[in-house]
PDB file of C-alpha atoms in Angstrom:
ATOM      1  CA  UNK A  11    -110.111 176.968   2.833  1.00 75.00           C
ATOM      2  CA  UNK A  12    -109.178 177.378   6.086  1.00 79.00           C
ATOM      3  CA  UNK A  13    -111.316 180.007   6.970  1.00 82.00           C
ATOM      4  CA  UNK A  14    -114.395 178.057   5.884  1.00 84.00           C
ATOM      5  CA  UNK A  15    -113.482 174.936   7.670  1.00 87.00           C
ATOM      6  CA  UNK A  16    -113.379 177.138  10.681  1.00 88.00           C
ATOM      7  CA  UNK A  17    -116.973 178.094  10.161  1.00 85.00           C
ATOM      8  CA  UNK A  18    -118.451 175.137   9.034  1.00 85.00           C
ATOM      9  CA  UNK A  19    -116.980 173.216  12.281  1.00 85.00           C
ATOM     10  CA  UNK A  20    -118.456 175.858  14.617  1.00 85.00           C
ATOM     11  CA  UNK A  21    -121.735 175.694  13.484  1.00 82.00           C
ATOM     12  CA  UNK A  22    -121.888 172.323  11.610  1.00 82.00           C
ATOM     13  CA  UNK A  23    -121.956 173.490   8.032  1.00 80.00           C
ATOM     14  CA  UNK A  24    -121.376 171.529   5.357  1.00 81.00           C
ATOM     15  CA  UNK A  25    -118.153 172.583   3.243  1.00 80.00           C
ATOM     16  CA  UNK A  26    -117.217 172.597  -0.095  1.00 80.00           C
ATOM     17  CA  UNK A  27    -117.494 169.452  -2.149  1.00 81.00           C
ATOM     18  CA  UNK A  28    -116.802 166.739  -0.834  1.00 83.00           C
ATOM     19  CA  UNK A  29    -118.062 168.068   2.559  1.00 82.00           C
ATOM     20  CA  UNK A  30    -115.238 167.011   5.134  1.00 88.00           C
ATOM     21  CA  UNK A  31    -117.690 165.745   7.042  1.00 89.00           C
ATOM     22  CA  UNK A  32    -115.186 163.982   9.670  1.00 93.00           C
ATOM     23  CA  UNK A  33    -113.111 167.235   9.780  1.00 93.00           C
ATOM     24  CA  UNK A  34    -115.970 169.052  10.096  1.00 91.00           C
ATOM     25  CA  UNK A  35    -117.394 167.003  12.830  1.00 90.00           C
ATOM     26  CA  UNK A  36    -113.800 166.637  14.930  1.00 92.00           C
ATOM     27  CA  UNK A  37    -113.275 170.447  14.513  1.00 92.00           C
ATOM     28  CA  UNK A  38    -117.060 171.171  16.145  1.00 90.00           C
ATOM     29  CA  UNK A  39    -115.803 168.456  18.874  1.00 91.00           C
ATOM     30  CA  UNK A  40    -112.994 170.112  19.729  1.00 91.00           C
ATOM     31  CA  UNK A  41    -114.557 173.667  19.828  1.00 90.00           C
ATOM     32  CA  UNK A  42    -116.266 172.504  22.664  1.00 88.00           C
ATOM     33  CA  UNK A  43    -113.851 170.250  24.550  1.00 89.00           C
ATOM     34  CA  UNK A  44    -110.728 172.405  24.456  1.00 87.00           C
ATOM     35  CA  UNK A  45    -110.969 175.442  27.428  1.00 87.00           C
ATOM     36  CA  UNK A  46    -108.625 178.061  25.911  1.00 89.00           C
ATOM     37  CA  UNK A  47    -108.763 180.200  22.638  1.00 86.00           C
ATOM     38  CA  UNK A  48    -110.900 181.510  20.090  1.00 89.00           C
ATOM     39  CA  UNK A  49    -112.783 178.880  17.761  1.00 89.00           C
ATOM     40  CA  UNK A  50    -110.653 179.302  15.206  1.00 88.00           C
ATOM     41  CA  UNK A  51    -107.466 178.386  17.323  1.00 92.00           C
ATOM     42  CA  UNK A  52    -109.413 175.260  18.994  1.00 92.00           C
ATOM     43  CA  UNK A  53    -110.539 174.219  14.803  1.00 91.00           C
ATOM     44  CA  UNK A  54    -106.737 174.687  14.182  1.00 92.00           C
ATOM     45  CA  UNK A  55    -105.577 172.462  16.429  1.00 92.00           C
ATOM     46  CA  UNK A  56    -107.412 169.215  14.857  1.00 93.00           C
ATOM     47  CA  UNK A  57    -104.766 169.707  12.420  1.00 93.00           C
ATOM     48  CA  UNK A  58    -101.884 170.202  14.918  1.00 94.00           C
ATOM     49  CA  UNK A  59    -103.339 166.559  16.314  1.00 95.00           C
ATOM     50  CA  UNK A  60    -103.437 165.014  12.562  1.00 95.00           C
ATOM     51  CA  UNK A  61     -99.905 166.321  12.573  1.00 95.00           C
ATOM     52  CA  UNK A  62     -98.726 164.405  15.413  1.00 95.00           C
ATOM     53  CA  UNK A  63    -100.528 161.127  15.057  1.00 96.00           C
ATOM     54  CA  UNK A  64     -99.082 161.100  11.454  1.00 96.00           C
ATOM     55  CA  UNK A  65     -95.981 161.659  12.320  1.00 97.00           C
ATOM     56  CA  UNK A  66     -96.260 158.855  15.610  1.00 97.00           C
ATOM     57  CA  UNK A  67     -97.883 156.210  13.065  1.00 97.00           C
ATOM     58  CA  UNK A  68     -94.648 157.249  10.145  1.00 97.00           C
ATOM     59  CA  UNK A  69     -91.916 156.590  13.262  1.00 97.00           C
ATOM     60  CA  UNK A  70     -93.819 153.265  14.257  1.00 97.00           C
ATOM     61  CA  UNK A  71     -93.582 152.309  10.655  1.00 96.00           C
ATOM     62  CA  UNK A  72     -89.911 153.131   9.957  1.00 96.00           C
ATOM     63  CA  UNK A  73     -88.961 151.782  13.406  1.00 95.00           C
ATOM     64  CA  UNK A  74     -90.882 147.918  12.601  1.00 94.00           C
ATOM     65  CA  UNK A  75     -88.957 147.848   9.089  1.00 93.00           C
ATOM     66  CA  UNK A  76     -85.968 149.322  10.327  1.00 93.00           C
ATOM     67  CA  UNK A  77     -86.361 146.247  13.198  1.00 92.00           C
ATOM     68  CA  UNK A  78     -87.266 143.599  10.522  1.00 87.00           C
ATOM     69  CA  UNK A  79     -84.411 144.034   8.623  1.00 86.00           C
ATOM     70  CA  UNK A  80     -82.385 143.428  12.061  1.00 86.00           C
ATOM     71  CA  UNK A  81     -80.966 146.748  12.527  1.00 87.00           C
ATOM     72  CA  UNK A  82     -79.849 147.780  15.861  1.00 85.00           C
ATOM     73  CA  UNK A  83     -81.179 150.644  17.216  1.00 90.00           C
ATOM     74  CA  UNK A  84     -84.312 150.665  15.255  1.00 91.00           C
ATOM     75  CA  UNK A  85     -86.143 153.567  17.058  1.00 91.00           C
ATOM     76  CA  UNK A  86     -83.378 155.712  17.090  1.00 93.00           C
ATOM     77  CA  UNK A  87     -83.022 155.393  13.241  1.00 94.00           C
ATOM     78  CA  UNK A  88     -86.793 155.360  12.712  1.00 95.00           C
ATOM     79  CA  UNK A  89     -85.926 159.124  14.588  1.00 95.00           C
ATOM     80  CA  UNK A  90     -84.781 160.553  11.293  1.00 95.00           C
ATOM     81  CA  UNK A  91     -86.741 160.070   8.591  1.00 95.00           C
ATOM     82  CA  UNK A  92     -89.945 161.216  11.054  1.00 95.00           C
ATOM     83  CA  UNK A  93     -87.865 163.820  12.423  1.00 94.00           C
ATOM     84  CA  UNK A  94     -87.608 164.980   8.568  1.00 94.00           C
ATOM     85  CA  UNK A  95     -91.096 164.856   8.044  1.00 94.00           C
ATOM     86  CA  UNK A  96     -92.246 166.476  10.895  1.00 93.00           C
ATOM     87  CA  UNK A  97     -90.445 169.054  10.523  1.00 94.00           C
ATOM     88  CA  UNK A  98     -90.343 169.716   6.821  1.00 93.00           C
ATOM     89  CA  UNK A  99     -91.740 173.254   6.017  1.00 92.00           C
ATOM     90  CA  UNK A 100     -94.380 171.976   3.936  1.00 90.00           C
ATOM     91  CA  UNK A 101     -95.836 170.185   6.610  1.00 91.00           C
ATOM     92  CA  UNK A 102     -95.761 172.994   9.451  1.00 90.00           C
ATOM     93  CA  UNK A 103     -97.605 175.132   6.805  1.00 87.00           C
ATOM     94  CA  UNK A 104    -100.474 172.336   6.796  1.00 86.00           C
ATOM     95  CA  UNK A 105    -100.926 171.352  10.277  1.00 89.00           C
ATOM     96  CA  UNK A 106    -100.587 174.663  11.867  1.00 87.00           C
ATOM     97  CA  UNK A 107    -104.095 175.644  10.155  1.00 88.00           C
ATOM     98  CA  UNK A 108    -107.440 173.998   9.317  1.00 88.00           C
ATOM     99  CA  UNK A 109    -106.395 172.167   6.316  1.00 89.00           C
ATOM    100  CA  UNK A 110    -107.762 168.656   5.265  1.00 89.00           C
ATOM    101  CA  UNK A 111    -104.596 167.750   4.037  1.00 91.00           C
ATOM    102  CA  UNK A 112    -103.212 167.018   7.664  1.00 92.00           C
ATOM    103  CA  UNK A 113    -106.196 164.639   8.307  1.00 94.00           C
ATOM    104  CA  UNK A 114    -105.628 162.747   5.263  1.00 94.00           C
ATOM    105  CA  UNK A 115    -101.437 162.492   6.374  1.00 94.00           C
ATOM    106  CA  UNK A 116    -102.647 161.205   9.000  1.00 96.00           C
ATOM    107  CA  UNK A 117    -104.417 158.373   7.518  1.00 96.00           C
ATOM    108  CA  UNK A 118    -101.752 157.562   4.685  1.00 96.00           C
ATOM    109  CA  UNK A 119     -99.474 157.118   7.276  1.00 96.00           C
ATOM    110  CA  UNK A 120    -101.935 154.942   9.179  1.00 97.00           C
ATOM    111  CA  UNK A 121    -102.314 152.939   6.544  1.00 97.00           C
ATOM    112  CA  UNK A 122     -98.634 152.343   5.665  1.00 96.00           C
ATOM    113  CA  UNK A 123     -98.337 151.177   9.519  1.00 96.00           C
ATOM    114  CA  UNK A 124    -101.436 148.848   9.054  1.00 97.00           C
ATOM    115  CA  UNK A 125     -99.774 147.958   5.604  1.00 95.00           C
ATOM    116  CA  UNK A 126     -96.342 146.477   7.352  1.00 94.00           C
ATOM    117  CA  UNK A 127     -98.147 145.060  10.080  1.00 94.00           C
ATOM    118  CA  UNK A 128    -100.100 143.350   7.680  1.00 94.00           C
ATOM    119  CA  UNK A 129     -97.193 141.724   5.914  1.00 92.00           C
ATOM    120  CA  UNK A 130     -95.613 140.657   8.836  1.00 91.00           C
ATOM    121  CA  UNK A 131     -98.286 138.724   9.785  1.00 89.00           C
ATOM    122  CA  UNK A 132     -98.866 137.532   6.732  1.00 88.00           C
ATOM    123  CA  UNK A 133     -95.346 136.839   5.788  1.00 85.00           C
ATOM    124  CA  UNK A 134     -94.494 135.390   9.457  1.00 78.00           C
ATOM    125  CA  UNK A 135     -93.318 131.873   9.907  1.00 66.00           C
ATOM    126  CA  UNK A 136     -96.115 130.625  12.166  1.00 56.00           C
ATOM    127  CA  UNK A 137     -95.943 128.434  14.813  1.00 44.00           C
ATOM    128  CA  UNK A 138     -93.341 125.320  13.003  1.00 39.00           C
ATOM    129  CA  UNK A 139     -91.362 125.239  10.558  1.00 40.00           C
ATOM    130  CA  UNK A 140     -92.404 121.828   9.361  1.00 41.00           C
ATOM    131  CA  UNK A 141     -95.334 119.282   9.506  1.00 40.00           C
ATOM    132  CA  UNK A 142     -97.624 122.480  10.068  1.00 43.00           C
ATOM    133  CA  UNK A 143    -100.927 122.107   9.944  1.00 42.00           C
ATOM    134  CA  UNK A 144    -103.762 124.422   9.847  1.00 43.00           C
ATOM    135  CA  UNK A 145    -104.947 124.191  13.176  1.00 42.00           C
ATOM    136  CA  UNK A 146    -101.077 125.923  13.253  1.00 46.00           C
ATOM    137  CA  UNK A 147    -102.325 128.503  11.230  1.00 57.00           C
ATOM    138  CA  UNK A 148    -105.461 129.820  12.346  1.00 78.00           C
ATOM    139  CA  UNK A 149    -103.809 132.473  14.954  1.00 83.00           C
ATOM    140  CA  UNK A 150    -101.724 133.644  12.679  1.00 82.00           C
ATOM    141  CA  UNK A 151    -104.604 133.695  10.087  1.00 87.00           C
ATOM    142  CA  UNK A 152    -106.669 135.646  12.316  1.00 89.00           C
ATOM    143  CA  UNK A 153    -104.572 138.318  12.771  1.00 91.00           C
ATOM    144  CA  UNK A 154    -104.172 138.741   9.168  1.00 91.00           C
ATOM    145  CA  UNK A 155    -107.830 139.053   9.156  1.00 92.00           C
ATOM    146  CA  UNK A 156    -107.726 141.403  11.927  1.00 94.00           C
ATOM    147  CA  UNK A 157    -105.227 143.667  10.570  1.00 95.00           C
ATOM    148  CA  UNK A 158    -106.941 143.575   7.415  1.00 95.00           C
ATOM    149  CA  UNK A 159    -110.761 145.007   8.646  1.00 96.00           C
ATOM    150  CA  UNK A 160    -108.779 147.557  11.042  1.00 97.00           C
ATOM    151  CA  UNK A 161    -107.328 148.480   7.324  1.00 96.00           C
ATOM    152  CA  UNK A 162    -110.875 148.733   5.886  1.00 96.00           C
ATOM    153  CA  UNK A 163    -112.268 150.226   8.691  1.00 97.00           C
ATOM    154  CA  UNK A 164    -109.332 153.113   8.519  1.00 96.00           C
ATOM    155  CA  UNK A 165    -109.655 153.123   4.268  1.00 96.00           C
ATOM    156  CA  UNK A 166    -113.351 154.170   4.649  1.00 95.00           C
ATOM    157  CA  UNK A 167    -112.670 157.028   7.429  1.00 95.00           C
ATOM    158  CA  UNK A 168    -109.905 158.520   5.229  1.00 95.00           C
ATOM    159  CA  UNK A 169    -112.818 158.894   2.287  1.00 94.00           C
ATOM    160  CA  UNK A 170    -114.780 160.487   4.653  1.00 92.00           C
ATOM    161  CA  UNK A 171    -112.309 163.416   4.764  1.00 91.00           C
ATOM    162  CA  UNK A 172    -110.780 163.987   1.594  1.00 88.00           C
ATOM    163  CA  UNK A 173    -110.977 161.174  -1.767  1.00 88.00           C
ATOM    164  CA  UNK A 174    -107.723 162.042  -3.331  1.00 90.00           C
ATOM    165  CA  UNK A 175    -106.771 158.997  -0.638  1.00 93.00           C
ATOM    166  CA  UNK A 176    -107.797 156.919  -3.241  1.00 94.00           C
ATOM    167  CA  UNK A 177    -104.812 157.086  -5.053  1.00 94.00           C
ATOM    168  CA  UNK A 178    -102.768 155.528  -1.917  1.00 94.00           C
ATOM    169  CA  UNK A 179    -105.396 153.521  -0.747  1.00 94.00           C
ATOM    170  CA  UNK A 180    -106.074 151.619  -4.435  1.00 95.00           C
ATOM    171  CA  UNK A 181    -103.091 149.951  -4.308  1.00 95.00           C
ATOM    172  CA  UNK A 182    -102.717 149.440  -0.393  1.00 95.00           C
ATOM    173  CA  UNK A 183    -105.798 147.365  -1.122  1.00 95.00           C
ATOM    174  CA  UNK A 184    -104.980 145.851  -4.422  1.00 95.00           C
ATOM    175  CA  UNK A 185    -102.012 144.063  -2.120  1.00 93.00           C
ATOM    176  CA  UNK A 186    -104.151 143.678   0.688  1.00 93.00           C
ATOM    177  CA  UNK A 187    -106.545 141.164  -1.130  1.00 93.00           C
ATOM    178  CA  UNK A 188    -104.007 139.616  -3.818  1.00 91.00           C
ATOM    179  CA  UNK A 189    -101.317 138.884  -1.290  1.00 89.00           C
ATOM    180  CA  UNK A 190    -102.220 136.031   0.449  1.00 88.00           C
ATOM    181  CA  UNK A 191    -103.224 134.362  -2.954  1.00 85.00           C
ATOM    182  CA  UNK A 192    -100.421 134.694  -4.888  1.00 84.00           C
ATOM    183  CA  UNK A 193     -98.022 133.995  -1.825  1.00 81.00           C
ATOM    184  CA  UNK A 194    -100.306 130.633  -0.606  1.00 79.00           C
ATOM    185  CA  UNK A 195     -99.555 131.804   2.776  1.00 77.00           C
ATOM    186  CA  UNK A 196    -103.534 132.599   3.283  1.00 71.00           C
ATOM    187  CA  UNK A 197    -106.275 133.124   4.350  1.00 80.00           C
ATOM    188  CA  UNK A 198    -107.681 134.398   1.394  1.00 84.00           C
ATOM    189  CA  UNK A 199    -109.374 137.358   2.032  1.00 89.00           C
ATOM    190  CA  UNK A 200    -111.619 136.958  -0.912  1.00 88.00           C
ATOM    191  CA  UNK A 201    -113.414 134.247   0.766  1.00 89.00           C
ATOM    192  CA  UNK A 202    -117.117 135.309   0.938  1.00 91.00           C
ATOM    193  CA  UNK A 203    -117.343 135.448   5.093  1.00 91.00           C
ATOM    194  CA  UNK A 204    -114.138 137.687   5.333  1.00 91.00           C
ATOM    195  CA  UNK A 205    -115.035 139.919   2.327  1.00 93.00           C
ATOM    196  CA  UNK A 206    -118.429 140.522   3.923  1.00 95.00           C
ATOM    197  CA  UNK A 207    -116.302 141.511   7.195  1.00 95.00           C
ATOM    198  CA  UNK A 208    -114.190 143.477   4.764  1.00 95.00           C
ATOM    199  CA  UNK A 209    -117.133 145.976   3.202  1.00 96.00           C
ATOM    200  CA  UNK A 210    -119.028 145.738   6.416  1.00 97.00           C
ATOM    201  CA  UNK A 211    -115.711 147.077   7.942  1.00 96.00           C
ATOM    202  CA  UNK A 212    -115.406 149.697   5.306  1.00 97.00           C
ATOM    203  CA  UNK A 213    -118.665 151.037   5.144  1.00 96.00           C
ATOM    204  CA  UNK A 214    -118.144 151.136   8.714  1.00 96.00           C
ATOM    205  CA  UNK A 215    -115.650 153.999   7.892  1.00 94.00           C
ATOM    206  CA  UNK A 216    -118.232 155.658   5.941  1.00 93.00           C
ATOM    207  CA  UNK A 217    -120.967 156.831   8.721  1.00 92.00           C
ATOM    208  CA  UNK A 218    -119.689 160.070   9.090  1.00 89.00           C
ATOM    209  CA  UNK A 219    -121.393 160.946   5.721  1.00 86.00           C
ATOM    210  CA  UNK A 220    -124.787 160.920   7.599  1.00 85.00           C
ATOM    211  CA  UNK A 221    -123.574 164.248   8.785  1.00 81.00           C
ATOM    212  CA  UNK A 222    -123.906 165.671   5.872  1.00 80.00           C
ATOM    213  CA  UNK A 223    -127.762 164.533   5.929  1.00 78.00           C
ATOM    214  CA  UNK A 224    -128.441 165.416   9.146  1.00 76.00           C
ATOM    215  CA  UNK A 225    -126.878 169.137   8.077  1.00 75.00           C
ATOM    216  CA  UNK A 226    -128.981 169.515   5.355  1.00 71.00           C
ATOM    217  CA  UNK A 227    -131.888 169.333   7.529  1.00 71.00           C
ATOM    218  CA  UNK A 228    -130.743 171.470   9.741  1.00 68.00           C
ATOM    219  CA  UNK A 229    -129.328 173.465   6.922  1.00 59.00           C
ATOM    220  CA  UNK A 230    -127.527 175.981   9.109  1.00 62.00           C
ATOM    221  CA  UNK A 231    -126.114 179.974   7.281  1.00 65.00           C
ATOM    222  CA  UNK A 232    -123.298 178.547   4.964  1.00 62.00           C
ATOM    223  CA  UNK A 233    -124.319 175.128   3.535  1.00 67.00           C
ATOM    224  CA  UNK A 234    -122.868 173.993   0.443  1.00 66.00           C
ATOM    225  CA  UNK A 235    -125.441 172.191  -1.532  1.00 64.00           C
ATOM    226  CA  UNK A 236    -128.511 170.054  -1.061  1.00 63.00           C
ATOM    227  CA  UNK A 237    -127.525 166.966   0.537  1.00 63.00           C
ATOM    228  CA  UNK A 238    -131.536 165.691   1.232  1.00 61.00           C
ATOM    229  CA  UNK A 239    -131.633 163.895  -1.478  1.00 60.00           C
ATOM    230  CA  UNK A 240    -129.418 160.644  -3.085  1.00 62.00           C
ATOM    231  CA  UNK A 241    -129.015 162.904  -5.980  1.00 61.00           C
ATOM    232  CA  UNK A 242    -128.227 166.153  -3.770  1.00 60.00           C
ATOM    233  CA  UNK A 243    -125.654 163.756  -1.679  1.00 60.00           C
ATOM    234  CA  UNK A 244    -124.179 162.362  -4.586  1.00 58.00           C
TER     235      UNK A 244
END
């Protein structure tokens, strides 16, 4: 595939189903912002930068459990187990080339960062221990909520690349929304104002699908399908 993802970010094609489109769109970006090498070099390197975020946002998320659990040292353990993954061969051989898998690494391991964050805040003691109130509460509730529509937000850009994501992001959300119910430590996130921030975060994440739209138009040498159409985009 990597030879079509090349193409299809030089001249804003549409790839094969599902269409990539934020791949396609970051690879095009980078064509034109980075100075040195062929195309197919500059497309390559959105992978190298997938690479590297998801192995930043993996070390951030060993280092905060390795730091909740008290352990000294914490960032120079988290050191190992995203020293392991970064350089496991598996994962050179996919971030070294246009590949969609290293975008969606990146965003699993976003979302397991969001994911601890997430508990911490909603798991965290608050302001007192006793006679709380919610006035108490509400920072700490924001945040949750906060954390929670970042989480959306990154849950619809990772379906805009590739939607085997679902099968990390089901259950990321599943714990997301029964959490704060079934631990009473709130706010419920099922509420009718925060689930409308929820979707409206999510579908947020969605936009880049308009690219494949506006392609279609355009339809430029190389375009999978016909995208003009709810039945064409579907």
């Amino acid at each position: 595939d990597a030879g079509e993802l090349c193409f299809a970010s030089c001249c804003l094609a549409i790839a094969h189903p599902p269409g990539y489109p934020l791949f396609i769109m970051t690879g095009h970006l980078l064509t034109h912002l980075i100075p040195i090498g062929t195309p197919g070099f500059r497309v390559n390197c959105v992978s190298c930068a997938c690479g590297a975020a998801a192995v930043l946002f993996f070390f951030l998320f060993c280092q905060r459990w390795f730091a909740s659990r008290g352990l000294r040292f914490s960032s120079s353990l988290a050191l190992l187990p995203a020293g392991l993954m970064a350089f496991a061969p598996l994962f050179w051989q996919y971030h070294t080339q246009a590949e969609v898998f290293s975008m969606n690494n990146m965003f699993i391991c976003l979302q397991l960062l969001l994911l601890q964050m997430f508990a911490k805040a909603l798991y965290s003691q608050g302001g007192t221990s006793g006679g709380q109130t919610e006035d108490d509460e509400t920072p700490r509730h924001a945040r949750v909520r906060r954390i929670a529509a970042v989480g959306a937000f990154a849950v619809g850009l990772g379906f805009t690349n590739q939607h085997t994501i679902i099968f990390f992001s089901a259950p990321v959300v599943l714990f997301v929304l029964g959490a704060p119910l079934l631990s009473g430590r709130g706010p419920s996130l099922l509420a009718p104002p925060t689930l409308l921030l929820l979707a409206g975060a999510f579908a947020a994440g969605l936009v880049p699908y308009w690219y494949l739209v506006y392609s279609a138009n355009h339809a430029p040498l190389g375009t999978w399908g016909d995208q003009r159409s709810w039945k064409g985009l579907a």
